[in-house]
Short mmCIF file of C-alpha atoms in Angstrom, two decimals:
data_model
loop_
_atom_site.label_atom_id
_atom_site.label_comp_id
_atom_site.label_asym_id
_atom_site.label_seq_id
_atom_site.Cartn_x
_atom_site.Cartn_y
_atom_site.Cartn_z
CA UNK O 83 26.13 -10.05 8.40
CA UNK O 84 27.42 -8.10 11.43
CA UNK O 85 30.22 -5.53 10.66
CA UNK O 86 32.03 -2.53 11.88
CA UNK O 87 33.64 -0.61 9.14
CA UNK O 88 32.90 -1.44 5.59
CA UNK O 89 32.24 0.56 2.33
CA UNK O 90 29.44 1.49 0.23
CA UNK O 91 29.57 0.16 -3.45
CA UNK O 92 27.88 2.67 -5.42
CA UNK O 93 28.46 2.92 -9.13
CA UNK O 94 27.12 0.81 -11.92
CA UNK O 95 29.15 2.65 -14.70
CA UNK O 96 30.49 0.59 -17.48
CA UNK O 97 34.15 1.60 -16.82
CA UNK O 98 34.51 0.22 -13.35
CA UNK O 99 36.47 -2.80 -12.27
CA UNK O 100 35.09 -6.35 -12.50
CA UNK O 101 34.99 -9.15 -9.93
CA UNK O 102 36.98 -11.79 -11.78
CA UNK O 103 35.30 -14.73 -10.14
CA UNK O 104 31.95 -13.78 -11.81
CA UNK O 105 33.20 -12.72 -15.28
CA UNK O 106 32.91 -9.96 -17.40
CA UNK O 107 29.23 -9.26 -16.91
CA UNK O 108 29.66 -7.95 -13.23
CA UNK O 109 30.49 -4.21 -12.29
CA UNK O 110 31.29 -2.62 -9.12
CA UNK O 111 32.93 0.59 -7.54
CA UNK O 112 33.32 2.06 -4.07
CA UNK O 113 32.23 5.01 -2.00
CA UNK O 114 31.92 5.41 1.77
CA UNK O 115 29.43 4.28 4.55
CA UNK O 116 29.30 2.34 7.66
CA UNK O 117 26.72 0.37 9.77
CA UNK O 118 26.24 -2.48 12.37
CA UNK O 119 25.46 -4.86 9.41
CA UNK O 120 26.51 -5.30 5.85
CA UNK O 121 24.98 -6.97 2.89
CA UNK O 122 25.92 -7.02 -0.85
CA UNK O 123 23.10 -6.69 -3.41
CA UNK O 124 23.07 -7.68 -7.03
CA UNK O 125 20.96 -5.80 -9.38
CA UNK O 126 20.69 -4.92 -13.13
CA UNK O 127 23.51 -3.06 -14.81
CA UNK O 128 21.12 -1.18 -17.08
CA UNK O 129 18.56 0.00 -14.49
CA UNK O 130 20.02 -0.25 -11.12
CA UNK O 131 17.60 -0.78 -8.36
CA UNK O 132 15.12 2.11 -7.88
CA UNK O 133 14.10 1.40 -4.24
CA UNK O 134 17.76 0.79 -3.13
CA UNK O 135 18.79 3.97 -4.81
CA UNK O 136 16.11 5.97 -2.89
CA UNK O 137 16.88 4.25 0.32
CA UNK O 138 20.51 5.26 -0.02
CA UNK O 139 19.73 8.76 -1.30
CA UNK O 140 17.31 9.53 1.59
CA UNK O 141 19.67 7.84 4.38
CA UNK O 142 17.39 5.08 5.09
CA UNK O 143 20.04 2.37 5.28
CA UNK O 144 22.26 4.72 7.63
CA UNK O 145 18.96 5.06 10.04
CA UNK O 146 18.68 1.25 9.89
CA UNK O 147 22.40 0.87 10.74
CA UNK O 148 22.99 -1.20 7.76
CA UNK O 149 25.63 -0.85 4.93
CA UNK O 150 24.56 -1.97 1.42
CA UNK O 151 27.00 -2.92 -1.21
CA UNK O 152 25.93 -2.83 -4.95
CA UNK O 153 27.07 -5.15 -7.66
CA UNK O 154 25.71 -4.84 -11.29
CA UNK O 155 25.02 -7.85 -13.61
CA UNK O 156 24.04 -7.89 -17.34
CA UNK O 157 21.45 -10.66 -16.75
CA UNK O 158 19.42 -12.54 -14.25
CA UNK O 159 21.30 -15.94 -14.66
CA UNK O 160 24.72 -14.28 -13.92
CA UNK O 161 23.34 -12.50 -10.83
CA UNK O 162 21.65 -15.57 -9.34
CA UNK O 163 24.83 -17.81 -10.14
CA UNK O 164 26.70 -15.12 -8.12
CA UNK O 165 24.08 -15.33 -5.28
CA UNK O 166 24.44 -19.16 -5.14
CA UNK O 167 28.16 -19.04 -5.09
CA UNK O 168 28.17 -16.59 -2.18
CA UNK O 169 29.46 -13.53 -4.17
CA UNK O 170 26.40 -11.48 -3.27
CA UNK O 171 23.95 -11.77 -0.29
CA UNK O 172 20.76 -10.56 -2.07
CA UNK O 173 19.35 -10.45 -5.69
CA UNK O 174 17.20 -7.52 -6.29
CA UNK O 175 16.21 -7.22 -9.97
CA UNK O 176 16.51 -10.73 -11.24
CA UNK O 177 12.88 -11.21 -11.75
CA UNK O 178 10.48 -13.91 -10.30
CA UNK O 179 10.94 -16.51 -12.97
CA UNK O 180 14.46 -16.47 -12.37
CA UNK O 181 14.77 -17.38 -8.59
CA UNK O 182 11.96 -19.98 -9.15
CA UNK O 183 14.03 -21.58 -11.85
CA UNK O 184 16.91 -21.87 -9.57
CA UNK O 185 14.73 -23.47 -6.87
CA UNK O 186 13.31 -25.80 -9.32
CA UNK O 187 16.93 -26.92 -9.95
CA UNK O 188 17.73 -27.28 -6.17
CA UNK O 189 18.80 -23.97 -5.19
CA UNK O 190 17.94 -23.03 -1.36
CA UNK O 191 16.83 -19.54 -2.10
CA UNK O 192 14.27 -17.63 -0.02
CA UNK O 193 12.11 -14.78 -1.54
CA UNK O 194 11.79 -12.34 1.37
CA UNK O 195 10.26 -9.06 -0.46
CA UNK O 196 9.51 -7.40 -3.73
CA UNK O 197 10.92 -4.66 -5.87
CA UNK O 198 8.72 -4.40 -9.07
CA UNK O 199 5.42 -5.58 -10.53
CA UNK O 200 4.59 -5.43 -14.36
CA UNK O 201 6.25 -3.08 -16.52
CA UNK O 202 7.84 -5.13 -19.38
CA UNK O 203 7.41 -3.93 -23.04
CA UNK O 204 6.93 -6.22 -25.98
CA UNK O 205 8.86 -4.37 -28.84
CA UNK O 206 9.20 -4.17 -32.63
CA UNK O 207 10.29 -1.71 -35.31
CA UNK O 208 7.93 1.18 -35.56
CA UNK O 209 6.99 0.37 -39.07
CA UNK O 210 5.83 -3.10 -38.10
CA UNK O 211 4.01 -1.92 -34.94
CA UNK O 212 0.58 -1.99 -36.47
CA UNK O 213 0.74 -5.75 -37.18
CA UNK O 214 0.28 -6.61 -33.45
CA UNK O 215 -3.20 -6.12 -32.31
CA UNK O 216 -3.79 -9.36 -30.30
CA UNK O 217 -2.13 -12.61 -29.27
CA UNK O 218 -3.17 -14.06 -32.63
CA UNK O 219 -0.84 -11.55 -34.31
CA UNK O 220 2.15 -13.45 -32.91
CA UNK O 221 1.31 -16.65 -34.88
CA UNK O 222 3.97 -17.38 -37.59
CA UNK O 223 6.32 -14.69 -36.12
CA UNK O 224 9.88 -15.06 -34.77
CA UNK O 225 9.74 -13.96 -31.24
CA UNK O 226 12.92 -13.09 -29.06
CA UNK O 227 12.79 -13.69 -25.52
CA UNK O 228 15.40 -13.97 -22.64
CA UNK O 229 15.32 -17.32 -20.82
CA UNK O 230 14.23 -17.06 -17.18
CA UNK O 231 13.04 -13.57 -17.71
CA UNK O 232 9.65 -13.06 -15.98
CA UNK O 233 8.15 -11.49 -19.21
CA UNK O 234 9.04 -14.66 -20.91
CA UNK O 235 6.85 -16.76 -18.63
CA UNK O 236 3.93 -14.05 -18.65
CA UNK O 237 4.14 -14.15 -22.65
CA UNK O 238 4.11 -17.89 -22.95
CA UNK O 239 1.34 -18.30 -20.32
CA UNK O 240 -0.76 -15.84 -22.06
CA UNK O 241 -0.44 -17.68 -25.44
CA UNK O 242 -1.24 -20.99 -23.68
CA UNK O 243 -4.30 -19.46 -22.10
CA UNK O 244 -5.60 -18.12 -25.38
CA UNK O 245 -5.15 -21.68 -26.90
CA UNK O 246 -2.06 -20.63 -29.06
CA UNK O 247 0.53 -23.44 -29.18
CA UNK O 248 3.72 -21.33 -28.55
CA UNK O 249 5.94 -24.34 -29.50
CA UNK O 250 4.47 -24.74 -32.94
CA UNK O 251 2.51 -21.69 -34.03
CA UNK O 252 5.52 -19.40 -33.73
CA UNK O 253 9.11 -19.51 -33.22
CA UNK O 254 10.62 -18.46 -29.97
CA UNK O 255 14.52 -17.61 -29.99
CA UNK O 256 16.16 -17.03 -26.62
CA UNK O 257 19.00 -14.54 -26.06
CA UNK O 258 21.37 -14.17 -23.19
CA UNK O 259 21.14 -10.38 -22.53
CA UNK O 260 18.63 -7.65 -23.17
CA UNK O 261 20.92 -5.74 -25.36
CA UNK O 262 21.42 -8.76 -27.50
CA UNK O 263 17.76 -9.13 -27.68
CA UNK O 264 17.18 -5.40 -28.75
CA UNK O 265 19.91 -5.66 -31.45
CA UNK O 266 18.10 -8.77 -32.84
CA UNK O 267 14.74 -7.14 -33.32
CA UNK O 268 16.27 -3.94 -34.56
CA UNK O 269 18.26 -5.75 -37.29
CA UNK O 270 15.40 -7.97 -38.13
CA UNK O 271 16.79 -11.30 -36.87
CA UNK O 272 13.40 -11.58 -34.99
CA UNK O 273 10.21 -9.96 -35.48
CA UNK O 274 9.33 -8.78 -31.92
CA UNK O 275 11.05 -8.86 -28.64
CA UNK O 276 9.63 -9.84 -25.26
CA UNK O 277 11.87 -7.41 -23.25
CA UNK O 278 12.33 -5.90 -19.77
CA UNK O 279 11.55 -2.44 -18.27
CA UNK O 280 15.28 -1.83 -17.76
CA UNK O 281 15.89 -2.02 -21.59
CA UNK O 282 12.87 0.27 -22.61
CA UNK O 283 14.76 3.60 -22.78
CA UNK O 284 17.53 1.95 -24.91
CA UNK O 285 14.74 0.45 -27.25
CA UNK O 286 13.15 3.91 -27.78
CA UNK O 287 16.49 5.37 -28.55
CA UNK O 288 17.00 2.45 -31.14
CA UNK O 289 13.67 3.39 -32.92
CA UNK O 290 11.71 0.52 -31.52
CA UNK O 291 8.06 0.75 -30.21
CA UNK O 292 6.15 -1.08 -27.54
CA UNK O 293 3.17 -2.88 -29.04
CA UNK O 294 1.97 -4.27 -25.75
CA UNK O 295 3.03 -4.53 -21.98
CA UNK O 296 3.39 -7.61 -19.94
CA UNK O 297 0.71 -5.94 -17.47
CA UNK O 298 -1.86 -6.19 -20.54
CA UNK O 299 -1.14 -9.97 -20.62
CA UNK O 300 -1.41 -10.57 -16.93
CA UNK O 301 -2.52 -7.61 -14.73
CA UNK O 302 -0.43 -7.19 -11.52
CA UNK O 303 2.04 -10.01 -12.18
CA UNK O 304 5.06 -9.99 -10.06
CA UNK O 305 8.51 -9.43 -11.28
CA UNK O 306 11.74 -8.58 -9.28
CA UNK O 307 11.65 -10.27 -5.93
CA UNK O 308 14.11 -9.70 -3.09
CA UNK O 309 15.96 -13.09 -2.80
CA UNK O 310 18.70 -14.52 -0.73
CA UNK O 311 20.18 -17.77 0.29
CA UNK O 312 18.10 -19.42 2.93
CA UNK O 313 21.06 -20.19 5.23
CA UNK O 314 21.89 -16.41 5.70
CA UNK O 315 18.34 -15.90 7.35
CA UNK O 316 19.56 -18.12 10.16
CA UNK O 317 22.26 -15.46 11.23
CA UNK O 318 20.69 -13.44 14.02
CA UNK O 319 17.12 -14.42 12.81
CA UNK O 320 17.69 -12.50 9.60
CA UNK O 321 18.20 -9.12 11.37
CA UNK O 322 20.22 -7.61 8.57
CA UNK O 323 17.67 -8.55 5.92
CA UNK O 324 14.74 -7.23 7.91
CA UNK O 325 16.56 -3.84 8.29
CA UNK O 326 17.01 -4.01 4.45
CA UNK O 327 13.37 -4.48 3.95
CA UNK O 328 12.37 -1.71 6.30
CA UNK O 329 14.57 0.76 4.31
CA UNK O 330 12.87 -0.54 0.98
CA UNK O 331 9.30 -0.08 2.53
CA UNK O 332 10.27 3.46 3.31
CA UNK O 333 11.76 4.10 -0.05
CA UNK O 334 8.66 2.85 -1.78
CA UNK O 335 6.54 5.32 0.20
CA UNK O 336 9.07 8.05 -0.90
CA UNK O 337 8.69 7.14 -4.55
CA UNK O 338 4.90 7.25 -4.37
CA UNK O 339 4.92 10.70 -2.75
CA UNK O 340 7.70 12.19 -4.82
CA UNK O 341 8.39 10.34 -8.07
CA UNK O 342 11.13 12.83 -8.76
CA UNK O 343 13.19 11.29 -5.93
CA UNK O 344 13.70 8.12 -8.06
CA UNK O 345 15.26 10.24 -10.87
CA UNK O 346 17.42 12.12 -8.47
CA UNK O 347 18.59 8.98 -6.75
CA UNK O 348 19.29 7.01 -9.94
CA UNK O 349 21.36 10.01 -11.44
CA UNK O 350 24.24 9.06 -8.91
CA UNK O 351 24.42 5.45 -10.73
CA UNK O 352 22.97 5.93 -14.04
CA UNK O 353 25.28 8.17 -16.34
CA UNK O 354 22.51 9.00 -18.80
CA UNK O 355 20.19 12.07 -19.56
CA UNK O 356 17.52 12.69 -17.01
CA UNK O 357 14.70 12.21 -19.30
CA UNK O 358 15.97 8.67 -20.00
CA UNK O 359 16.11 7.93 -16.34
CA UNK O 360 12.69 9.08 -15.72
CA UNK O 361 11.40 6.85 -18.61
CA UNK O 362 12.99 3.86 -16.74
CA UNK O 363 12.14 4.45 -13.12
CA UNK O 364 8.59 6.25 -13.48
CA UNK O 365 7.18 4.58 -16.45
CA UNK O 366 3.33 4.29 -15.80
CA UNK O 367 3.37 0.40 -16.43
CA UNK O 368 5.88 -0.29 -13.75
CA UNK O 369 4.62 -0.69 -9.99
CA UNK O 370 7.47 -0.52 -7.38
CA UNK O 371 6.37 -2.64 -4.33
CA UNK O 372 8.48 -4.09 -1.55
CA UNK O 373 5.65 -6.65 -0.52
CA UNK O 374 6.93 -10.21 -1.14
CA UNK O 375 3.30 -10.91 -2.71
CA UNK O 376 3.49 -14.82 -2.05
CA UNK O 377 0.15 -15.38 -3.59
CA UNK O 378 1.37 -13.96 -7.06
CA UNK O 379 4.75 -15.87 -6.60
CA UNK O 380 2.87 -19.16 -6.20
CA UNK O 381 0.77 -18.28 -9.23
CA UNK O 382 3.87 -17.84 -11.37
CA UNK O 383 5.21 -20.97 -10.15
CA UNK O 384 2.13 -22.91 -11.16
CA UNK O 385 2.42 -21.10 -14.72
CA UNK O 386 5.74 -22.33 -15.08
CA UNK O 387 4.74 -25.85 -14.43
CA UNK O 388 1.70 -25.66 -16.75
CA UNK O 389 3.86 -24.55 -19.62
CA UNK O 390 6.71 -27.02 -18.91
CA UNK O 391 9.19 -24.41 -18.09
CA UNK O 392 9.98 -26.34 -15.04
CA UNK O 393 9.67 -30.04 -14.73
CA UNK O 394 9.72 -32.82 -12.27
CA UNK O 395 9.02 -30.42 -9.42
CA UNK O 396 5.99 -32.06 -7.82
CA UNK O 397 7.82 -32.64 -4.70
CA UNK O 398 8.51 -28.98 -4.26
CA UNK O 399 6.32 -26.76 -2.17
CA UNK O 400 7.11 -23.22 -3.42
CA UNK O 401 5.64 -21.81 -0.26
CA UNK O 402 8.52 -23.20 1.57
CA UNK O 403 10.83 -20.75 -0.37
CA UNK O 404 8.67 -17.54 0.25
CA UNK O 405 9.58 -16.16 3.69
CA UNK O 406 7.07 -13.56 4.60
CA UNK O 407 8.08 -13.19 8.35
CA UNK O 408 10.72 -10.63 7.97
CA UNK O 409 8.59 -8.38 5.91
CA UNK O 410 5.86 -8.53 8.33
CA UNK O 411 8.27 -7.90 11.18
CA UNK O 412 9.62 -4.89 9.15
CA UNK O 413 6.25 -3.46 8.74
CA UNK O 414 5.20 -3.96 12.32
CA UNK O 415 8.29 -2.18 13.62
CA UNK O 416 7.69 0.76 11.33
CA UNK O 417 3.99 0.88 12.71
CA UNK O 418 5.38 0.98 16.21
CA UNK O 419 7.95 3.62 15.41
CA UNK O 420 5.27 5.74 13.58
CA UNK O 421 2.03 4.77 15.40
CA UNK O 422 0.08 7.95 13.96
CA UNK O 423 1.21 7.11 10.36
CA UNK O 424 -1.73 5.48 8.30
CA UNK O 425 0.52 4.50 5.47
CA UNK O 426 2.38 1.64 7.18
CA UNK O 427 -0.95 0.22 8.61
CA UNK O 428 -2.44 0.33 4.99
CA UNK O 429 0.69 -1.59 3.76
CA UNK O 430 -0.05 -4.19 6.46
CA UNK O 431 -3.63 -4.53 5.15
CA UNK O 432 -2.17 -5.17 1.59
CA UNK O 433 0.38 -7.56 3.02
CA UNK O 434 -2.45 -9.73 4.63
CA UNK O 435 -4.33 -9.67 1.45
CA UNK O 436 -1.31 -10.71 -0.79
CA UNK O 437 0.33 -13.11 1.37
CA UNK O 438 -2.31 -15.63 2.58
#
């Protein structure tokens, strides 16, 4: 969206004011910034958005003349409902399964980039951790998940591939938020929790232990995608969103070269100990990538169909909902701006491999 003088929404602290239209799960506060374009980004309250944090900290948004407002949500469903309702322009940390579920139900969303791959823990009490040595270990257990969490899809698909009937061989209990899920496993209401990276630090603090990671079940699976309403991309050929992606690409590079930059950037929004922040943003199981990775998105869509997570969608070609053009344009502009920089050329090679 074109603009002249707007404000930067910066804090995800729990004490800030709520936007009444979206209920009590949404949080926002204000700071200062300006740019030629403005977009409002929805992300996780518990972990923020690592690449957005870095892009702001390093001034990449300013250099792209774009102001980025931040709004935090307690769960993916609330965030995606806000996107559909026009309360935000971009969803950043609402997984892959979430946007695809909305698309299956008729939402005209476009996935235009990425943020995270892998990194989601399966958690239980420390004293029970030794019980879980393989997928067979989950038979007869009560397993907590969050509906439309990407880790939920990865877990159910892995069980299906292993010949385990997740509808009958175990009991899956769905929760609305990550915090409710952790409380359930800590109190013994469920035996194990298929959680998310954004809640890992909280889980460790509660005495829980990871017995496996989503990467173990499906190597390199995609998670958080950059998703928007398709109609917004018609505005000036998606110029604002291309600029947003350019900043994320640069932020991805900064994080690779200087992992501490992610901690420094997140400290402005996450009012917890620096060690806790590092656990969230620099965990070795989490791979931050801005590439849309259409091939992996399509793979997850097929998995969701196979396990019956989405139904009656044979008339939907999910490729129509993954826009790779803006990311490619963003990369090519960076290559043109920095012709001697091998990094961006390498990212273009990766892009061509992952977005056939």
